Amino acid sequence: MTATPAVESFQTGFTIGPDVLVEATGDADVRAAVREAAARGLSVAVHATGHGLPGPVEGGTLISTRRMDAVEIDPVRRTARIGAGATWGRVAGAAATHGLAPLNGSAPGVGAVSYTLGGGLGILAREFGYAADHVRSLDVVTADGVLRHVTPDSEPDLFWGLRGGGHRLGVVTALETGLVAVERLYGGSIAFDGATAPEVLRRYLEWTRTVPETCTSSLAALCYPDMPQLPEPLRGRYVVSVRVASTGTARDGEALVAPLRAIGPALSDSLREMPYGESPTIHSDPPFPHAYYGEGLMLGGLDAGTAAGVLELTGPEAPAMTVVQLNHLGGALASPPSPGNAVPYRDARFLLRLLSPLQGTDVTAARALFARVAARTARHHLGRALNFSFGGGGHPETGRDFHGPGTRERLAGLVSRYDPASLFGGAYGVSRDAR
């Protein structure tokens, strides 16, 4: 265990300046750090990979779990035991040798445990639900410095709250989760010139009403920078693309995406059958650290006119460069597991994600733009997405919208029980977990 003021993070847009940084290598280090912080009256935040850093970390104790990255696969039980610092790429690679896959997201460098605690919206989510729905047990150090092995039988209330409630109830050092028998999928991305954005958007929304639960998709719109690292057809252009992941056969997949290909000429088309290990190519998220500000809005519905208005606000003439992603929800996401968990807004039909790189754009400009988008879509709002609020997401003063009233009150009761001194950030505030 070491204490040092320096820390690396994938998110470079916000200052990380704790009073104490603890680079934990195991449960004992985490227990000692929590007890020391409590004794000194310091707050505690958790840092895994730093992808989802929700804002600056100033003062207090920051526990880095980066070195706690062990992954153990049980191919008979189809489970994975995942250390708090392990990335999804590490988990997926270990599972693939047994013909299995985790319910990971689009970027292999994201911390698996923190992603899951926030719910975990994966690339096969409509078929299998949230990653949090598949958790079997968790090891967590609570504010009293006690390491607890949490299961539905041992501590059912805590088991409920940790799955979807984020890091406000303790430091999760490892969890066990179920895997799915998926070795291959049909997927990829098809991109269109941004000049056709309204038509692509309208056709995409129509298409989502017809697809089976085995198909998970999203639509993205952004102005690509003119960079030599990018494919020639995309450089410097406003592009609208549809990303698809389906567990059907290649023949099923070709039939599934035929309406998308019928929209018109494509700038690029990578739709194909692929090994599950190639699934990160569907979204091709940036693998390098950078600065960004983001928000996630859970929507109960969305009409083509409102969606087109969002693209008008965030397109080439926008005051801040913004990546827009619209995730199609429903399917298994709408069905809570047994026993239930704290994942909110299961009746949402879409997740609207907004992300602005901060190079050349300040937070104030991005926040003002996001507020305009929120106003345009207000009649569809259910709440905000915990895993996709980066840097406060325009609401730095509160985290209340991350859960509905009933869930929020139950989580507050758990905080009062397990963390009465608010060591981990309190009942409603935005968690300082640096996913």
CSV table of C-alpha atoms in Angstrom, one decimal, residues 81-288:
chain,number,residue,atom,x,y,z
A,81,ARG,CA,-14.9,-13.6,-10.3
A,82,ILE,CA,-13.6,-10.1,-11.2
A,83,GLY,CA,-11.3,-8.0,-9.2
A,84,ALA,CA,-12.1,-4.3,-8.7
A,85,GLY,CA,-9.4,-3.1,-11.1
A,86,ALA,CA,-10.0,-5.5,-14.0
A,87,THR,CA,-11.1,-4.2,-17.3
A,88,TRP,CA,-13.7,-5.7,-19.6
A,89,GLY,CA,-11.1,-6.5,-22.1
A,90,ARG,CA,-9.3,-8.7,-19.6
A,91,VAL,CA,-12.6,-10.4,-18.5
A,92,ALA,CA,-13.8,-11.0,-22.1
A,93,GLY,CA,-10.4,-12.5,-23.1
A,94,ALA,CA,-10.4,-14.9,-20.2
A,95,ALA,CA,-14.1,-15.9,-20.8
A,96,ALA,CA,-13.6,-16.4,-24.6
A,97,THR,CA,-11.2,-19.4,-24.0
A,98,HIS,CA,-14.3,-21.3,-22.6
A,99,GLY,CA,-16.7,-20.1,-25.3
A,100,LEU,CA,-18.3,-17.6,-22.9
A,101,ALA,CA,-18.8,-13.8,-22.8
A,102,PRO,CA,-19.4,-11.3,-20.1
A,103,LEU,CA,-22.1,-8.6,-20.4
A,104,ASN,CA,-19.5,-5.9,-21.2
A,105,GLY,CA,-19.9,-2.5,-22.7
A,106,SER,CA,-18.4,-1.2,-25.9
A,107,ALA,CA,-15.0,-0.2,-24.7
A,108,PRO,CA,-12.6,-2.9,-23.5
A,109,GLY,CA,-10.6,-0.5,-21.3
A,110,VAL,CA,-13.5,0.3,-19.0
A,111,GLY,CA,-13.4,-1.0,-15.4
A,112,ALA,CA,-15.7,-4.0,-15.2
A,113,VAL,CA,-16.7,-3.7,-11.5
A,114,SER,CA,-17.5,0.0,-11.5
A,115,TYR,CA,-19.4,-0.3,-14.7
A,116,THR,CA,-21.5,-3.1,-13.2
A,117,LEU,CA,-22.3,-1.2,-10.0
A,118,GLY,CA,-23.8,1.6,-12.0
A,119,GLY,CA,-26.0,-0.8,-13.9
A,120,GLY,CA,-23.9,-1.7,-16.9
A,121,LEU,CA,-25.5,-1.2,-20.3
A,122,GLY,CA,-23.8,-3.7,-22.6
A,123,ILE,CA,-23.6,-4.4,-26.3
A,124,LEU,CA,-26.1,-7.3,-25.9
A,125,ALA,CA,-28.2,-5.6,-23.3
A,126,ARG,CA,-31.6,-6.0,-25.0
A,127,GLU,CA,-31.2,-9.8,-25.0
A,128,PHE,CA,-29.6,-10.3,-21.6
A,129,GLY,CA,-30.4,-7.2,-19.5
A,130,TYR,CA,-28.1,-5.1,-17.4
A,131,ALA,CA,-24.7,-6.4,-16.2
A,132,ALA,CA,-25.9,-5.8,-12.6
A,133,ASP,CA,-28.8,-8.2,-13.2
A,134,HIS,CA,-26.3,-11.1,-13.4
A,135,VAL,CA,-24.2,-10.4,-10.3
A,136,ARG,CA,-24.1,-13.4,-7.9
A,137,SER,CA,-22.1,-12.0,-5.0
A,138,LEU,CA,-19.9,-9.0,-4.1
A,139,ASP,CA,-17.1,-8.4,-1.6
A,140,VAL,CA,-17.3,-4.9,-0.2
A,141,VAL,CA,-15.6,-2.9,2.5
A,142,THR,CA,-18.2,-0.8,4.2
A,143,ALA,CA,-17.5,2.5,6.1
A,144,ASP,CA,-16.8,0.6,9.4
A,145,GLY,CA,-13.8,-1.1,7.7
A,146,VAL,CA,-15.4,-4.5,7.6
A,147,LEU,CA,-15.1,-6.7,4.6
A,148,ARG,CA,-18.5,-8.3,3.8
A,149,HIS,CA,-19.3,-11.1,1.4
A,150,VAL,CA,-22.7,-10.0,0.1
A,151,THR,CA,-25.2,-12.4,-1.4
A,152,PRO,CA,-29.0,-12.5,-1.7
A,153,ASP,CA,-29.1,-14.6,1.5
A,154,SER,CA,-26.4,-13.0,3.6
A,155,GLU,CA,-27.3,-9.3,3.3
A,156,PRO,CA,-30.3,-9.0,0.9
A,157,ASP,CA,-30.7,-5.2,1.3
A,158,LEU,CA,-27.1,-4.4,0.6
A,159,PHE,CA,-27.1,-6.9,-2.3
A,160,TRP,CA,-30.0,-5.0,-3.7
A,161,GLY,CA,-28.4,-1.6,-3.4
A,162,LEU,CA,-24.9,-2.3,-4.6
A,163,ARG,CA,-26.3,-3.6,-8.0
A,164,GLY,CA,-27.2,-0.3,-9.6
A,165,GLY,CA,-26.6,2.1,-6.7
A,166,GLY,CA,-23.0,2.9,-7.5
A,167,HIS,CA,-20.2,3.4,-5.0
A,168,ARG,CA,-22.1,5.1,-2.2
A,169,LEU,CA,-22.4,2.1,0.0
A,170,GLY,CA,-18.7,1.0,0.2
A,171,VAL,CA,-15.7,-0.1,-1.8
A,172,VAL,CA,-16.4,-3.2,-3.8
A,173,THR,CA,-13.1,-5.2,-4.0
A,174,ALA,CA,-14.5,-8.1,-6.2
A,175,LEU,CA,-17.7,-9.5,-7.6
A,176,GLU,CA,-18.9,-12.7,-9.1
A,177,THR,CA,-21.1,-12.5,-12.1
A,178,GLY,CA,-22.8,-14.8,-14.6
A,179,LEU,CA,-21.5,-15.3,-18.2
A,180,VAL,CA,-23.4,-16.0,-21.3
A,181,ALA,CA,-22.7,-18.7,-24.0
A,182,VAL,CA,-21.9,-16.4,-26.9
A,183,GLU,CA,-18.8,-17.0,-29.1
A,184,ARG,CA,-19.8,-15.1,-32.2
A,185,LEU,CA,-22.2,-12.3,-33.1
A,186,TYR,CA,-23.4,-10.4,-36.2
A,187,GLY,CA,-22.7,-6.7,-35.9
A,188,GLY,CA,-20.8,-3.7,-36.9
A,189,SER,CA,-21.5,-0.2,-38.0
A,190,ILE,CA,-23.0,1.4,-41.1
A,191,ALA,CA,-22.3,5.1,-41.7
A,192,PHE,CA,-24.1,7.8,-43.7
A,193,ASP,CA,-23.4,11.3,-44.7
A,194,GLY,CA,-24.7,13.8,-42.1
A,195,ALA,CA,-26.7,15.6,-44.8
A,196,THR,CA,-29.1,12.7,-44.7
A,197,ALA,CA,-29.3,12.7,-40.9
A,198,PRO,CA,-33.1,13.4,-40.5
A,199,GLU,CA,-34.0,10.5,-42.9
A,200,VAL,CA,-31.5,8.1,-41.3
A,201,LEU,CA,-32.9,9.0,-37.9
A,202,ARG,CA,-36.5,8.5,-39.0
A,203,ARG,CA,-35.8,5.2,-40.6
A,204,TYR,CA,-33.8,4.0,-37.6
A,205,LEU,CA,-36.6,4.8,-35.2
A,206,GLU,CA,-39.0,2.9,-37.4
A,207,TRP,CA,-36.5,0.0,-37.6
A,208,THR,CA,-36.2,-0.3,-33.8
A,209,ARG,CA,-39.9,-1.0,-33.6
A,210,THR,CA,-39.4,-4.2,-35.6
A,211,VAL,CA,-36.2,-5.8,-34.3
A,212,PRO,CA,-36.2,-8.8,-31.9
A,213,GLU,CA,-34.7,-8.7,-28.4
A,214,THR,CA,-31.6,-10.5,-29.8
A,215,CYS,CA,-30.7,-7.2,-31.5
A,216,THR,CA,-29.1,-4.3,-29.5
A,217,SER,CA,-28.3,-1.1,-31.4
A,218,SER,CA,-27.5,2.6,-31.2
A,219,LEU,CA,-27.4,5.6,-33.5
A,220,ALA,CA,-24.5,8.0,-33.3
A,221,ALA,CA,-24.0,11.4,-34.9
A,222,LEU,CA,-20.8,13.4,-34.8
A,223,CYS,CA,-18.5,15.7,-36.7
A,224,TYR,CA,-15.3,13.8,-37.2
A,225,PRO,CA,-12.1,15.8,-37.0
A,226,ASP,CA,-9.8,15.9,-40.0
A,227,MET,CA,-7.2,13.5,-38.7
A,228,PRO,CA,-5.0,11.0,-40.7
A,229,GLN,CA,-5.8,8.3,-38.0
A,230,LEU,CA,-9.4,8.2,-39.3
A,231,PRO,CA,-10.6,6.3,-42.4
A,232,GLU,CA,-10.6,8.6,-45.4
A,233,PRO,CA,-14.5,8.5,-45.9
A,234,LEU,CA,-15.0,9.9,-42.4
A,235,ARG,CA,-12.3,12.6,-42.1
A,236,GLY,CA,-13.7,16.1,-41.5
A,237,ARG,CA,-17.3,15.0,-42.2
A,238,TYR,CA,-20.5,15.1,-40.2
A,239,VAL,CA,-21.5,11.4,-40.0
A,240,VAL,CA,-24.6,9.5,-38.8
A,241,SER,CA,-24.0,5.8,-38.1
A,242,VAL,CA,-26.0,2.9,-36.8
A,243,ARG,CA,-24.2,0.3,-34.6
A,244,VAL,CA,-25.6,-3.2,-34.4
A,245,ALA,CA,-24.9,-6.3,-32.3
A,246,SER,CA,-27.1,-9.4,-32.7
A,247,THR,CA,-26.6,-13.0,-31.6
A,248,GLY,CA,-28.4,-14.5,-34.6
A,249,THR,CA,-26.8,-16.3,-37.5
A,250,ALA,CA,-25.0,-14.4,-40.3
A,251,ARG,CA,-28.1,-15.1,-42.5
A,252,ASP,CA,-30.4,-13.7,-39.8
A,253,GLY,CA,-28.1,-10.7,-39.4
A,254,GLU,CA,-28.1,-9.9,-43.1
A,255,ALA,CA,-31.9,-9.9,-43.1
A,256,LEU,CA,-32.0,-7.9,-40.0
A,257,VAL,CA,-29.9,-5.0,-41.3
A,258,ALA,CA,-31.4,-5.0,-44.9
A,259,PRO,CA,-33.7,-2.0,-44.0
A,260,LEU,CA,-30.7,-0.1,-42.8
A,261,ARG,CA,-28.7,-0.7,-46.0
A,262,ALA,CA,-31.8,0.3,-48.0
A,263,ILE,CA,-31.7,3.8,-46.5
A,264,GLY,CA,-29.2,4.9,-49.2
A,265,PRO,CA,-25.5,5.0,-50.1
A,266,ALA,CA,-23.2,4.3,-47.1
A,267,LEU,CA,-19.9,6.0,-46.4
A,268,SER,CA,-18.8,2.8,-44.7
A,269,ASP,CA,-20.3,-0.6,-43.8
A,270,SER,CA,-18.6,-3.0,-41.4
A,271,LEU,CA,-21.7,-5.2,-40.7
A,272,ARG,CA,-20.6,-8.8,-40.6
A,273,GLU,CA,-20.4,-12.0,-38.5
A,274,MET,CA,-17.5,-11.8,-36.1
A,275,PRO,CA,-15.9,-13.6,-33.1
A,276,TYR,CA,-17.1,-12.0,-29.9
A,277,GLY,CA,-13.5,-10.9,-29.3
A,278,GLU,CA,-13.9,-8.4,-32.2
A,279,SER,CA,-16.9,-6.7,-30.7
A,280,PRO,CA,-15.0,-3.6,-29.7
A,281,THR,CA,-14.8,-2.7,-33.4
A,282,ILE,CA,-18.5,-2.1,-33.5
A,283,HIS,CA,-18.2,1.2,-31.7
A,284,SER,CA,-14.4,1.8,-32.0
A,285,ASP,CA,-14.3,3.9,-28.9
A,286,PRO,CA,-11.1,6.0,-28.5
A,287,PRO,CA,-8.5,3.9,-26.7
A,288,PHE,CA,-6.4,6.9,-25.5
